[in-house]
Amino acid sequence: MKAFLRWFLPDTLVGRTVVVLLVGLLLSQVAGVILYSMSRMELVNRLSSEGAEHIAGVVKVFEATPEADRHRIIRAMERPGLRIGWDRNPLIATGDGEYSGLSVIQDELNKRLPGYEMHVSMGRLPPMPPSDMDGRLDHRMAHGPEPLPDFHFDHQPSSPPGEGFESPPAPGIGPGRRPHPPVVAVHLPDGGWLNFVADVPFEEPLLRPRFFGPLTGGLLVVMVLSVLAVRRAAKPLALLAAAAQRLGRDVNAPQMPLSGPREVRAAALAFNEMQTRLRRFVEDRTQMVAAISHDLRTPITRLKLRAEFVDDDEQRVKMLSDLDEMEAMISSTLAFARDDATREKRRPFDFALTLAELCVEFDAGYEGPESLTVTAGLSGFKRTFANLLDNARKYGCDVQVVLASDAGMVTVRVMDAGPGIPEAEMDRVFAPFYRVESSRNRDTGGTGLGLSVARSVIRAHGGDITLANRPEGGLCVTVVFPA
């Protein structure tokens, strides 16, 4: 079931809402059609039963009336919507029960007129003569029967003169477009036929072409309006997702606008409050680390002064070296905590030119375009790639830099021919103060913060840094970020 729903329902909120609305509208239309059909069928059956009762009464009265007075009986027994004719032949040769109303009439007549031959069908009457299509017939449709001149069936020239009729066109249906009206022909014991014709057909196919037009039009209108309405309603969700992405890269990103429905405004307000608390937390942490680092510099300076008075030259040198290392670690920690590059104002600059100049400075090969403009913090990027090139030169050799740009994303690969890094250490080297002891130690310099700061800067710009050992030997550092 879940697999079917995943296949049937679109992946977007807009698509799913539109599908639900369309399915609901379609089901309501189908339910309405079913209810209408049931009530219509009930009405048709009731009218058919009443009509059959009236026809049976006409037949019995007609039989009991002398032949000379039968034409008056016909006119007296007619009523709006029903025409009665007396002839030697039936209007229809056979009967059918295609429609439910006809079967009801047939059953009722069989009960009320047992032993009579009768035909019940949707008759195909010939076109009405123009002489009969005048205002008198329209008047009879509206006001009931009135004395009319006798006329005969043109399609039965062999019939002798008698009481006949032609049914007028149904309201709203002109000549040549008459529907097939219900026809009942009852064979009388004296050999004649009483023909009954309704002025309009009492039943038509329910699922006719004109039914699908409004349904299709309604579905299209609902679909268009639903797409517009749901897109507008879902737009704040897209803004919330974008704001979350910005917050993940930079806690100082612009806050969400407080607009839209009440629930959306409440969500935006909660998100902005969360961002404010995160920013305050980072600022408090930065101030605390900066204060600690600043306070530690004073005793370190005093220790350096005291170390100058140590008589043992070897011990004095070692003490000063340790103090210098402590001061370097404090400075690196302060830079990492403040992370000024992530708050640096971003502006467009020629990144290809800047990277090429760094390659010259660190004696690395460069391959890429001569010019490539990106929008970023210049000093943070220079410090990041200077750190990567410095690591490659210290712990490897034959450093090569490849710059490429595709679909709005910039890719930089810094490759060396050194020993590389064990696979188990790939993720750990980004942790603050972590160093791979086999290749990075205090004699060669470094506090283990370079890669941490570099990744922090790149991620603040929406990118990332990954490491991989090269098959031919050495390490490849891949930096990807949006232009």
Tab-separated table of C-alpha atoms in Angstrom:
chain	number	residue	atom	x	y	z
A	1	MET	CA	0.000	0.000	0.000
A	2	LYS	CA	2.806	2.406	0.894
A	3	ALA	CA	4.581	1.632	-2.359
A	4	PHE	CA	1.384	2.366	-4.276
A	5	LEU	CA	0.920	5.675	-2.448
A	6	ARG	CA	4.534	6.640	-3.175
A	7	TRP	CA	3.941	5.861	-6.845
A	8	PHE	CA	0.550	7.568	-7.000
A	9	LEU	CA	1.218	10.681	-4.912
A	10	PRO	CA	3.642	13.335	-6.186
A	11	ASP	CA	6.727	14.110	-4.136
A	12	THR	CA	5.843	17.767	-3.543
A	13	LEU	CA	3.326	19.238	-1.117
A	14	VAL	CA	1.716	21.196	-3.946
A	15	GLY	CA	1.277	18.077	-6.077
A	16	ARG	CA	-0.146	15.997	-3.223
A	17	THR	CA	-2.620	18.706	-2.221
A	18	VAL	CA	-3.817	19.124	-5.800
A	19	VAL	CA	-4.250	15.353	-6.190
A	20	VAL	CA	-6.261	15.149	-2.956
A	21	LEU	CA	-8.487	18.046	-4.031
A	22	LEU	CA	-9.057	16.589	-7.489
A	23	VAL	CA	-9.835	13.135	-6.116
A	24	GLY	CA	-12.216	14.659	-3.582
A	25	LEU	CA	-13.960	16.710	-6.267
A	26	LEU	CA	-14.214	13.707	-8.565
A	27	LEU	CA	-15.663	11.532	-5.797
A	28	SER	CA	-18.175	14.231	-4.878
A	29	GLN	CA	-19.203	14.524	-8.526
A	30	VAL	CA	-19.603	10.767	-8.825
A	31	ALA	CA	-21.613	10.662	-5.591
A	32	GLY	CA	-23.799	13.500	-6.872
A	33	VAL	CA	-24.374	11.711	-10.167
A	34	ILE	CA	-25.278	8.492	-8.359
A	35	LEU	CA	-27.733	10.280	-6.053
A	36	TYR	CA	-29.213	12.185	-8.974
A	37	SER	CA	-29.526	8.977	-10.978
A	38	MET	CA	-31.238	7.195	-8.096
A	39	SER	CA	-33.710	10.016	-7.486
A	40	ARG	CA	-34.274	10.382	-11.216
A	41	MET	CA	-34.870	6.658	-11.569
A	42	GLU	CA	-37.326	6.745	-8.681
A	43	LEU	CA	-39.179	9.654	-10.281
A	44	VAL	CA	-39.232	7.955	-13.684
A	45	ASN	CA	-40.582	4.745	-12.172
A	46	ARG	CA	-43.277	6.623	-10.260
A	47	LEU	CA	-44.332	8.631	-13.312
A	48	SER	CA	-44.219	5.490	-15.438
A	49	SER	CA	-46.465	3.680	-12.979
A	50	GLU	CA	-48.922	6.582	-12.944
A	51	GLY	CA	-48.806	6.779	-16.739
A	52	ALA	CA	-49.485	3.057	-17.072
A	53	GLU	CA	-52.445	3.409	-14.724
A	54	HIS	CA	-53.793	6.271	-16.846
A	55	ILE	CA	-53.282	4.303	-20.086
A	56	ALA	CA	-55.102	1.285	-18.644
A	57	GLY	CA	-57.979	3.521	-17.627
A	58	VAL	CA	-58.148	5.065	-21.108
A	59	VAL	CA	-58.229	1.618	-22.720
A	60	LYS	CA	-61.075	0.430	-20.507
A	61	VAL	CA	-63.108	3.612	-21.001
A	62	PHE	CA	-62.386	3.557	-24.737
A	63	GLU	CA	-63.672	-0.031	-25.052
A	64	ALA	CA	-66.861	0.807	-23.192
A	65	THR	CA	-67.579	3.817	-25.432
A	66	PRO	CA	-69.548	3.539	-28.671
A	67	GLU	CA	-67.429	3.988	-31.780
A	68	ALA	CA	-69.198	7.213	-32.743
A	69	ASP	CA	-68.156	8.883	-29.466
A	70	ARG	CA	-64.611	7.570	-29.246
A	71	HIS	CA	-63.034	10.615	-30.858
A	72	ARG	CA	-64.429	12.769	-28.043
A	73	ILE	CA	-63.146	10.315	-25.455
A	74	ILE	CA	-59.649	10.545	-26.952
A	75	ARG	CA	-59.609	14.332	-26.687
A	76	ALA	CA	-61.079	14.218	-23.205
A	77	MET	CA	-58.536	11.681	-21.948
A	78	GLU	CA	-55.495	13.469	-23.357
A	79	ARG	CA	-53.450	15.496	-20.928
A	80	PRO	CA	-50.364	17.722	-21.185
A	81	GLY	CA	-47.372	15.655	-22.198
A	82	LEU	CA	-49.437	12.752	-23.558
A	83	ARG	CA	-50.996	12.265	-27.015
A	84	ILE	CA	-53.535	9.547	-27.827
A	85	GLY	CA	-54.293	8.199	-31.302
A	86	TRP	CA	-56.681	5.498	-32.628
A	87	ASP	CA	-55.725	3.629	-35.787
A	88	ARG	CA	-55.758	0.247	-37.488
A	89	ASN	CA	-51.980	-0.218	-37.067
A	90	PRO	CA	-49.601	0.339	-34.136
A	91	LEU	CA	-47.064	3.158	-34.268
A	92	ILE	CA	-44.348	0.648	-33.334
A	93	ALA	CA	-44.020	-2.902	-34.524
A	94	THR	CA	-42.129	-4.307	-31.538
A	95	GLY	CA	-41.411	-3.399	-27.961
A	96	ASP	CA	-38.243	-3.201	-25.914
A	97	GLY	CA	-37.315	-2.752	-22.303
A	98	GLU	CA	-34.101	-0.843	-22.782
A	99	TYR	CA	-35.086	1.833	-20.297
A	100	SER	CA	-36.258	1.189	-16.772
A	101	GLY	CA	-39.345	3.359	-17.207
A	102	LEU	CA	-40.520	1.228	-20.136
A	103	SER	CA	-40.214	-1.976	-18.134
A	104	VAL	CA	-42.272	-0.403	-15.346
A	105	ILE	CA	-44.973	0.595	-17.856
A	106	GLN	CA	-44.909	-2.880	-19.409
A	107	ASP	CA	-45.248	-4.589	-16.013
A	108	GLU	CA	-48.056	-2.290	-14.864
A	109	LEU	CA	-49.983	-2.717	-18.122
A	110	ASN	CA	-49.613	-6.493	-17.959
A	111	LYS	CA	-51.131	-6.396	-14.477
A	112	ARG	CA	-53.975	-4.014	-15.362
A	113	LEU	CA	-54.666	-5.261	-18.915
A	114	PRO	CA	-54.074	-9.015	-18.824
A	115	GLY	CA	-54.447	-10.738	-22.162
A	116	TYR	CA	-53.957	-7.605	-24.274
A	117	GLU	CA	-51.302	-7.441	-26.967
A	118	MET	CA	-49.222	-4.349	-26.475
A	119	HIS	CA	-45.928	-2.831	-27.590
A	120	VAL	CA	-43.850	-0.487	-25.414
A	121	SER	CA	-40.763	1.188	-26.838
A	122	MET	CA	-38.887	4.415	-27.485
A	123	GLY	CA	-40.628	5.144	-30.792
A	124	ARG	CA	-39.012	6.551	-33.919
A	125	LEU	CA	-41.787	8.771	-35.226
A	126	PRO	CA	-41.632	10.382	-38.668
A	127	PRO	CA	-41.026	14.127	-38.981
A	128	MET	CA	-44.072	16.247	-38.226
A	129	PRO	CA	-45.707	17.866	-41.248
A	130	PRO	CA	-45.025	21.599	-41.357
A	131	SER	CA	-48.764	22.271	-41.338
A	132	ASP	CA	-49.021	20.761	-37.854
A	133	MET	CA	-46.058	22.622	-36.358
A	134	ASP	CA	-47.823	25.813	-35.418
A	135	GLY	CA	-48.758	27.687	-32.301
A	136	ARG	CA	-51.802	25.498	-31.650
A	137	LEU	CA	-49.635	22.534	-30.710
A	138	ASP	CA	-47.423	24.675	-28.481
A	139	HIS	CA	-50.602	25.907	-26.855
A	140	ARG	CA	-51.737	22.291	-26.229
A	141	MET	CA	-48.383	21.504	-24.653
A	142	ALA	CA	-48.844	24.353	-22.173
A	143	HIS	CA	-52.612	24.355	-21.612
A	144	GLY	CA	-53.806	20.827	-22.318
A	145	PRO	CA	-55.868	19.358	-25.158
A	146	GLU	CA	-58.279	21.384	-27.204
A	147	PRO	CA	-60.362	20.471	-30.278
A	148	LEU	CA	-58.103	20.024	-33.275
A	149	PRO	CA	-58.853	18.932	-36.836
A	150	ASP	CA	-58.417	15.235	-37.423
A	151	PHE	CA	-55.180	14.251	-39.067
A	152	HIS	CA	-53.644	10.941	-40.010
A	153	PHE	CA	-50.260	9.189	-40.002
A	154	ASP	CA	-48.409	10.103	-43.188
A	155	HIS	CA	-46.171	7.056	-42.733
A	156	GLN	CA	-49.211	4.722	-42.897
A	157	PRO	CA	-51.035	5.637	-46.120
A	158	SER	CA	-53.003	2.358	-46.043
A	159	SER	CA	-54.718	3.271	-42.794
A	160	PRO	CA	-58.338	4.276	-43.116
A	161	PRO	CA	-59.464	7.582	-41.685
A	162	GLY	CA	-59.542	7.631	-37.924
A	163	GLU	CA	-58.362	9.543	-34.931
A	164	GLY	CA	-54.609	10.109	-35.268
A	165	PHE	CA	-51.938	12.426	-33.991
A	166	GLU	CA	-48.417	13.672	-34.405
A	167	SER	CA	-46.600	14.657	-31.259
A	168	PRO	CA	-45.190	18.187	-31.288
A	169	PRO	CA	-41.478	18.725	-30.827
A	170	ALA	CA	-40.197	18.663	-27.287
A	171	PRO	CA	-39.529	22.077	-25.772
A	172	GLY	CA	-36.186	23.445	-26.925
A	173	ILE	CA	-35.873	20.847	-29.721
A	174	GLY	CA	-36.538	22.016	-33.259
A	175	PRO	CA	-37.532	20.149	-36.417
A	176	GLY	CA	-35.112	17.432	-37.418
A	177	ARG	CA	-33.788	17.139	-33.853
A	178	ARG	CA	-36.714	15.422	-32.141
A	179	PRO	CA	-35.755	12.763	-29.620
A	180	HIS	CA	-37.440	9.400	-29.617
A	181	PRO	CA	-40.452	9.656	-27.291
A	182	PRO	CA	-41.900	6.744	-25.308
A	183	VAL	CA	-44.647	4.994	-27.330
A	184	VAL	CA	-47.263	2.519	-26.085
A	185	ALA	CA	-49.494	0.654	-28.554
A	186	VAL	CA	-52.395	-1.410	-27.149
A	187	HIS	CA	-54.292	-3.830	-29.414
A	188	LEU	CA	-58.052	-3.582	-28.853
A	189	PRO	CA	-60.366	-6.618	-29.102
A	190	ASP	CA	-62.169	-5.037	-32.108
A	191	GLY	CA	-58.919	-5.000	-34.105
A	192	GLY	CA	-57.892	-1.349	-33.707
A	193	TRP	CA	-54.862	0.054	-31.891
A	194	LEU	CA	-54.695	2.767	-29.274
A	195	ASN	CA	-51.341	4.575	-29.556
A	196	PHE	CA	-49.978	6.683	-26.719
A	197	VAL	CA	-47.003	9.034	-27.243
A	198	ALA	CA	-45.314	11.244	-24.650
A	199	ASP	CA	-44.316	14.683	-25.872
A	200	VAL	CA	-40.766	14.385	-24.448
A	201	PRO	CA	-38.596	11.372	-23.664
A	202	PHE	CA	-38.736	10.655	-19.967
A	203	GLU	CA	-35.306	9.042	-19.839
A	204	GLU	CA	-31.986	9.733	-21.532
A	205	PRO	CA	-28.564	8.163	-21.038
A	206	LEU	CA	-27.072	9.578	-17.859
A	207	LEU	CA	-23.417	9.626	-18.967
A	208	ARG	CA	-23.948	11.606	-22.130
A	209	PRO	CA	-21.253	13.865	-23.661
A	210	ARG	CA	-22.643	17.073	-22.187
A	211	PHE	CA	-22.100	15.589	-18.718
A	212	PHE	CA	-18.317	15.354	-19.185
A	213	GLY	CA	-17.858	18.964	-20.313
A	214	PRO	CA	-18.790	20.634	-17.006
A	215	LEU	CA	-16.985	17.922	-15.049
A	216	THR	CA	-13.754	18.363	-17.017
A	217	GLY	CA	-14.031	22.137	-16.845
A	218	GLY	CA	-14.607	22.025	-13.095
A	219	LEU	CA	-11.615	19.750	-12.569
A	220	LEU	CA	-9.370	22.052	-14.614
A	221	VAL	CA	-10.528	25.154	-12.755
A	222	VAL	CA	-10.022	23.466	-9.373
A	223	MET	CA	-6.596	22.203	-10.422
A	224	VAL	CA	-5.392	25.650	-11.549
A	225	LEU	CA	-6.769	27.422	-8.478
A	226	SER	CA	-5.389	24.703	-6.196
A	227	VAL	CA	-1.904	24.958	-7.682
A	228	LEU	CA	-1.886	28.741	-7.246
A	229	ALA	CA	-3.300	28.622	-3.723
A	230	VAL	CA	-1.110	25.766	-2.459
A	231	ARG	CA	2.036	27.251	-3.979
A	232	ARG	CA	1.330	30.480	-2.166
A	233	ALA	CA	0.620	28.610	1.067
A	234	ALA	CA	3.747	26.421	0.735
A	235	LYS	CA	6.089	29.296	-0.125
A	236	PRO	CA	6.870	30.010	3.569
A	237	LEU	CA	8.064	26.405	3.922
A	238	ALA	CA	10.593	26.987	1.147
A	239	LEU	CA	11.676	30.211	2.861
A	240	LEU	CA	12.051	28.311	6.141
A	241	ALA	CA	14.210	25.653	4.460
A	242	ALA	CA	16.387	28.345	2.859
A	243	ALA	CA	16.739	30.145	6.196
A	244	ALA	CA	17.789	26.886	7.863
A	245	GLN	CA	20.427	26.369	5.168
A	246	ARG	CA	21.744	29.904	5.716
A	247	LEU	CA	21.797	29.407	9.469
A	248	GLY	CA	23.771	26.184	9.056
A	249	ARG	CA	26.442	28.150	7.193
A	250	ASP	CA	26.363	31.404	9.131
A	251	VAL	CA	24.663	32.234	12.434
A	252	ASN	CA	24.714	35.898	11.388
A	253	ALA	CA	22.594	35.255	8.287
A	254	PRO	CA	19.508	37.483	7.761
A	255	GLN	CA	16.455	36.442	9.731
A	256	MET	CA	13.167	35.234	8.263
A	257	PRO	CA	10.471	37.816	7.471
A	258	LEU	CA	7.407	37.648	9.724
A	259	SER	CA	4.736	37.424	7.030
A	260	GLY	CA	2.018	35.037	5.897
A	261	PRO	CA	-0.645	33.192	7.922
A	262	ARG	CA	-0.563	33.151	11.715
A	263	GLU	CA	0.962	29.658	11.910
A	264	VAL	CA	3.716	30.624	9.470
A	265	ARG	CA	4.466	33.814	11.402
A	266	ALA	CA	4.689	31.799	14.617
A	267	ALA	CA	7.137	29.342	13.019
A	268	ALA	CA	9.245	32.196	11.600
A	269	LEU	CA	9.306	33.946	14.979
A	270	ALA	CA	10.414	30.749	16.739
A	271	PHE	CA	13.121	30.210	14.109
A	272	ASN	CA	14.402	33.783	14.500
A	273	GLU	CA	14.478	33.415	18.290
A	274	MET	CA	16.470	30.191	17.921
A	275	GLN	CA	18.923	31.952	15.611
A	276	THR	CA	19.297	34.796	18.115
A	277	ARG	CA	20.031	32.348	20.942
A	278	LEU	CA	22.607	30.515	18.809
A	279	ARG	CA	24.287	33.787	17.868
A	280	ARG	CA	24.382	34.857	21.518
A	281	PHE	CA	25.845	31.486	22.511
A	282	VAL	CA	28.613	31.737	19.909
A	283	GLU	CA	29.395	35.313	20.898
A	284	ASP	CA	29.535	34.399	24.583
A	285	ARG	CA	31.860	31.490	23.817
A	286	THR	CA	34.080	33.713	21.707
A	287	GLN	CA	34.285	36.395	24.370
A	288	MET	CA	35.081	33.816	27.039
A	289	VAL	CA	37.877	32.190	25.021
A	290	ALA	CA	39.245	35.594	24.022
A	291	ALA	CA	39.311	36.694	27.642
A	292	ILE	CA	41.069	33.495	28.743
A	293	SER	CA	43.620	33.774	25.936
A	294	HIS	CA	44.266	37.418	26.749
A	295	ASP	CA	44.693	36.682	30.439
A	296	LEU	CA	47.121	33.815	29.717
A	297	ARG	CA	49.421	36.045	27.670
A	298	THR	CA	50.357	38.124	30.703
A	299	PRO	CA	51.771	35.250	32.824
A	300	ILE	CA	53.471	33.798	29.731
A	301	THR	CA	55.223	37.123	29.177
A	302	ARG	CA	56.365	37.165	32.826
A	303	LEU	CA	57.658	33.598	32.475
A	304	LYS	CA	59.662	34.617	29.408
A	305	LEU	CA	61.271	37.457	31.342
A	306	ARG	CA	62.129	35.147	34.213
A	307	ALA	CA	63.510	32.525	31.832
A	308	GLU	CA	66.111	35.044	30.679
A	309	PHE	CA	67.666	34.921	34.136
A	310	VAL	CA	68.166	31.158	34.108
A	311	ASP	CA	71.906	30.444	34.160
A	312	ASP	CA	71.724	27.096	32.400
A	313	ASP	CA	71.697	27.981	28.696
A	314	GLU	CA	70.215	24.657	27.617
A	315	GLN	CA	67.333	24.884	30.102
A	316	ARG	CA	66.752	28.533	29.236
A	317	VAL	CA	66.382	27.702	25.532
A	318	LYS	CA	63.977	24.851	26.235
A	319	MET	CA	61.858	26.995	28.526
A	320	LEU	CA	61.633	29.806	25.987
A	321	SER	CA	60.739	27.300	23.252
A	322	ASP	CA	57.912	25.866	25.355
A	323	LEU	CA	56.632	29.336	26.160
A	324	ASP	CA	56.711	30.315	22.486
A	325	GLU	CA	54.734	27.195	21.645
A	326	MET	CA	52.178	27.987	24.342
A	327	GLU	CA	51.812	31.519	23.015
A	328	ALA	CA	51.349	30.223	19.476
A	329	MET	CA	48.671	27.791	20.634
A	330	ILE	CA	46.861	30.565	22.494
A	331	SER	CA	46.960	32.803	19.421
A	332	SER	CA	45.660	29.999	17.214
A	333	THR	CA	42.930	29.200	19.720
A	334	LEU	CA	41.867	32.814	19.825
A	335	ALA	CA	41.743	32.983	16.017
A	336	PHE	CA	39.763	29.753	15.821
A	337	ALA	CA	37.250	30.864	18.466
A	338	ARG	CA	36.720	34.277	16.954
A	339	ASP	CA	36.612	32.870	13.440
A	340	ASP	CA	36.673	36.350	11.961
A	341	ALA	CA	36.581	34.969	8.424
A	342	THR	CA	33.029	33.681	8.837
A	343	ARG	CA	31.814	37.206	9.670
A	344	GLU	CA	33.913	38.941	7.052
A	345	LYS	CA	31.951	40.990	4.549
A	346	ARG	CA	31.712	39.119	1.273
A	347	ARG	CA	32.453	40.824	-2.005
A	348	PRO	CA	33.294	39.750	-5.570
A	349	PHE	CA	36.979	39.231	-6.349
A	350	ASP	CA	39.116	37.365	-8.882
A	351	PHE	CA	39.647	34.056	-7.124
A	352	ALA	CA	41.721	32.555	-9.959
A	353	LEU	CA	44.212	35.424	-9.758
A	354	THR	CA	44.415	35.184	-5.955
A	355	LEU	CA	44.960	31.408	-6.073
A	356	ALA	CA	47.612	31.724	-8.786
A	357	GLU	CA	49.515	34.270	-6.666
A	358	LEU	CA	49.416	31.900	-3.676
A	359	CYS	CA	50.750	29.079	-5.875
A	360	VAL	CA	53.697	31.266	-6.858
A	361	GLU	CA	54.312	32.130	-3.200
A	362	PHE	CA	54.314	28.465	-2.124
A	363	ASP	CA	56.116	27.159	-5.224
A	364	ALA	CA	53.133	25.089	-6.439
A	365	GLY	CA	51.966	24.380	-9.979
A	366	TYR	CA	48.683	25.944	-11.121
A	367	GLU	CA	46.189	24.672	-13.703
A	368	GLY	CA	42.939	26.495	-14.352
A	369	PRO	CA	41.357	29.607	-15.835
A	370	GLU	CA	43.163	32.929	-15.783
A	371	SER	CA	40.156	34.691	-14.296
A	372	LEU	CA	37.252	33.461	-12.162
A	373	THR	CA	35.104	35.804	-10.080
A	374	VAL	CA	33.570	34.553	-6.832
A	375	THR	CA	31.751	36.293	-3.989
A	376	ALA	CA	33.388	35.481	-0.655
A	377	GLY	CA	35.503	36.834	2.173
A	378	LEU	CA	38.880	37.603	0.611
A	379	SER	CA	41.075	37.402	3.717
A	380	GLY	CA	39.393	34.201	4.935
A	381	PHE	CA	39.878	32.502	1.557
A	382	LYS	CA	43.503	33.611	1.322
A	383	ARG	CA	44.206	32.256	4.803
A	384	THR	CA	42.404	28.973	4.033
A	385	PHE	CA	44.225	28.169	0.792
A	386	ALA	CA	47.523	29.457	2.150
A	387	ASN	CA	47.151	26.938	4.985
A	388	LEU	CA	46.357	24.100	2.546
A	389	LEU	CA	49.337	24.958	0.318
A	390	ASP	CA	51.634	25.301	3.330
A	391	ASN	CA	50.611	21.847	4.611
A	392	ALA	CA	51.122	20.308	1.164
A	393	ARG	CA	54.604	21.839	0.878
A	394	LYS	CA	55.635	20.837	4.400
A	395	TYR	CA	54.397	17.248	4.347
A	396	GLY	CA	54.664	16.471	0.663
A	397	CYS	CA	56.371	17.603	-2.490
A	398	ASP	CA	55.559	18.464	-6.104
A	399	VAL	CA	52.414	20.405	-5.149
A	400	GLN	CA	49.850	20.895	-7.925
A	401	VAL	CA	46.666	22.996	-7.792
A	402	VAL	CA	43.765	22.482	-10.233
A	403	LEU	CA	40.904	25.002	-10.406
A	404	ALA	CA	37.618	24.309	-12.231
A	405	SER	CA	34.102	25.767	-12.311
A	406	ASP	CA	30.874	24.069	-13.394
A	407	ALA	CA	27.162	24.854	-12.883
A	408	GLY	CA	27.866	27.624	-10.388
A	409	MET	CA	30.159	25.467	-8.220
A	410	VAL	CA	33.916	26.009	-7.877
A	411	THR	CA	36.229	23.026	-7.299
A	412	VAL	CA	39.855	23.322	-6.148
A	413	ARG	CA	42.114	20.265	-5.852
A	414	VAL	CA	45.414	20.626	-3.957
A	415	MET	CA	47.595	17.559	-4.677
A	416	ASP	CA	51.007	16.556	-3.382
A	417	ALA	CA	53.327	13.543	-3.738
A	418	GLY	CA	53.933	12.985	-0.022
A	419	PRO	CA	53.154	9.979	2.204
A	420	GLY	CA	49.466	10.822	2.476
A	421	ILE	CA	47.274	10.249	5.535
A	422	PRO	CA	46.025	6.899	6.890
A	423	GLU	CA	42.365	6.299	6.079
A	424	ALA	CA	41.499	6.087	9.783
A	425	GLU	CA	42.843	9.617	10.307
A	426	MET	CA	40.933	11.312	7.455
A	427	ASP	CA	38.115	12.647	9.629
A	428	ARG	CA	40.161	13.218	12.759
A	429	VAL	CA	42.566	15.715	11.181
A	430	PHE	CA	39.739	18.278	11.067
A	431	ALA	CA	39.345	18.171	14.862
A	432	PRO	CA	40.929	21.116	16.705
A	433	PHE	CA	44.501	20.500	17.948
A	434	TYR	CA	44.643	17.045	16.357
A	435	ARG	CA	47.881	16.151	14.571
A	436	VAL	CA	49.026	13.003	12.822
A	437	GLU	CA	52.058	12.224	14.955
A	438	SER	CA	53.951	10.296	12.265
A	439	SER	CA	54.263	13.351	10.032
A	440	ARG	CA	53.271	16.404	12.066
A	441	ASN	CA	55.070	17.162	15.309
A	442	ARG	CA	56.167	20.177	17.228
A	443	ASP	CA	59.568	20.239	15.574
A	444	THR	CA	57.931	20.805	12.180
A	445	GLY	CA	55.461	23.377	13.581
A	446	GLY	CA	51.701	23.523	13.580
A	447	THR	CA	49.120	23.456	16.333
A	448	GLY	CA	46.498	21.266	14.653
A	449	LEU	CA	44.063	24.118	14.049
A	450	GLY	CA	44.801	24.872	10.395
A	451	LEU	CA	42.392	22.384	8.808
A	452	SER	CA	39.714	23.118	11.409
A	453	VAL	CA	39.789	26.831	10.623
A	454	ALA	CA	39.940	26.145	6.870
A	455	ARG	CA	36.890	23.873	6.925
A	456	SER	CA	35.012	26.354	9.112
A	457	VAL	CA	35.600	29.112	6.560
A	458	ILE	CA	34.626	26.988	3.554
A	459	ARG	CA	31.492	25.625	5.232
A	460	ALA	CA	30.493	29.157	6.185
A	461	HIS	CA	30.437	29.846	2.440
A	462	GLY	CA	28.218	26.823	1.699
A	463	GLY	CA	31.016	24.465	0.662
A	464	ASP	CA	33.106	21.665	2.149
A	465	ILE	CA	36.599	20.146	2.247
A	466	THR	CA	37.360	16.444	1.722
A	467	LEU	CA	40.595	14.448	1.816
A	468	ALA	CA	41.607	11.423	-0.247
A	469	ASN	CA	44.850	9.547	-0.851
A	470	ARG	CA	45.979	9.471	-4.466
A	471	PRO	CA	46.517	6.057	-6.129
A	472	GLU	CA	49.936	7.141	-7.351
A	473	GLY	CA	50.869	8.390	-3.865
A	474	GLY	CA	50.257	11.586	-1.987
A	475	LEU	CA	47.213	13.439	-0.701
A	476	CYS	CA	44.454	15.236	-2.610
A	477	VAL	CA	42.515	17.954	-0.784
A	478	THR	CA	39.282	18.835	-2.610
A	479	VAL	CA	37.531	22.120	-1.836
A	480	VAL	CA	34.055	22.743	-3.297
A	481	PHE	CA	32.031	25.932	-2.766
A	482	PRO	CA	29.447	27.999	-4.674
A	483	ALA	CA	30.659	30.853	-6.823
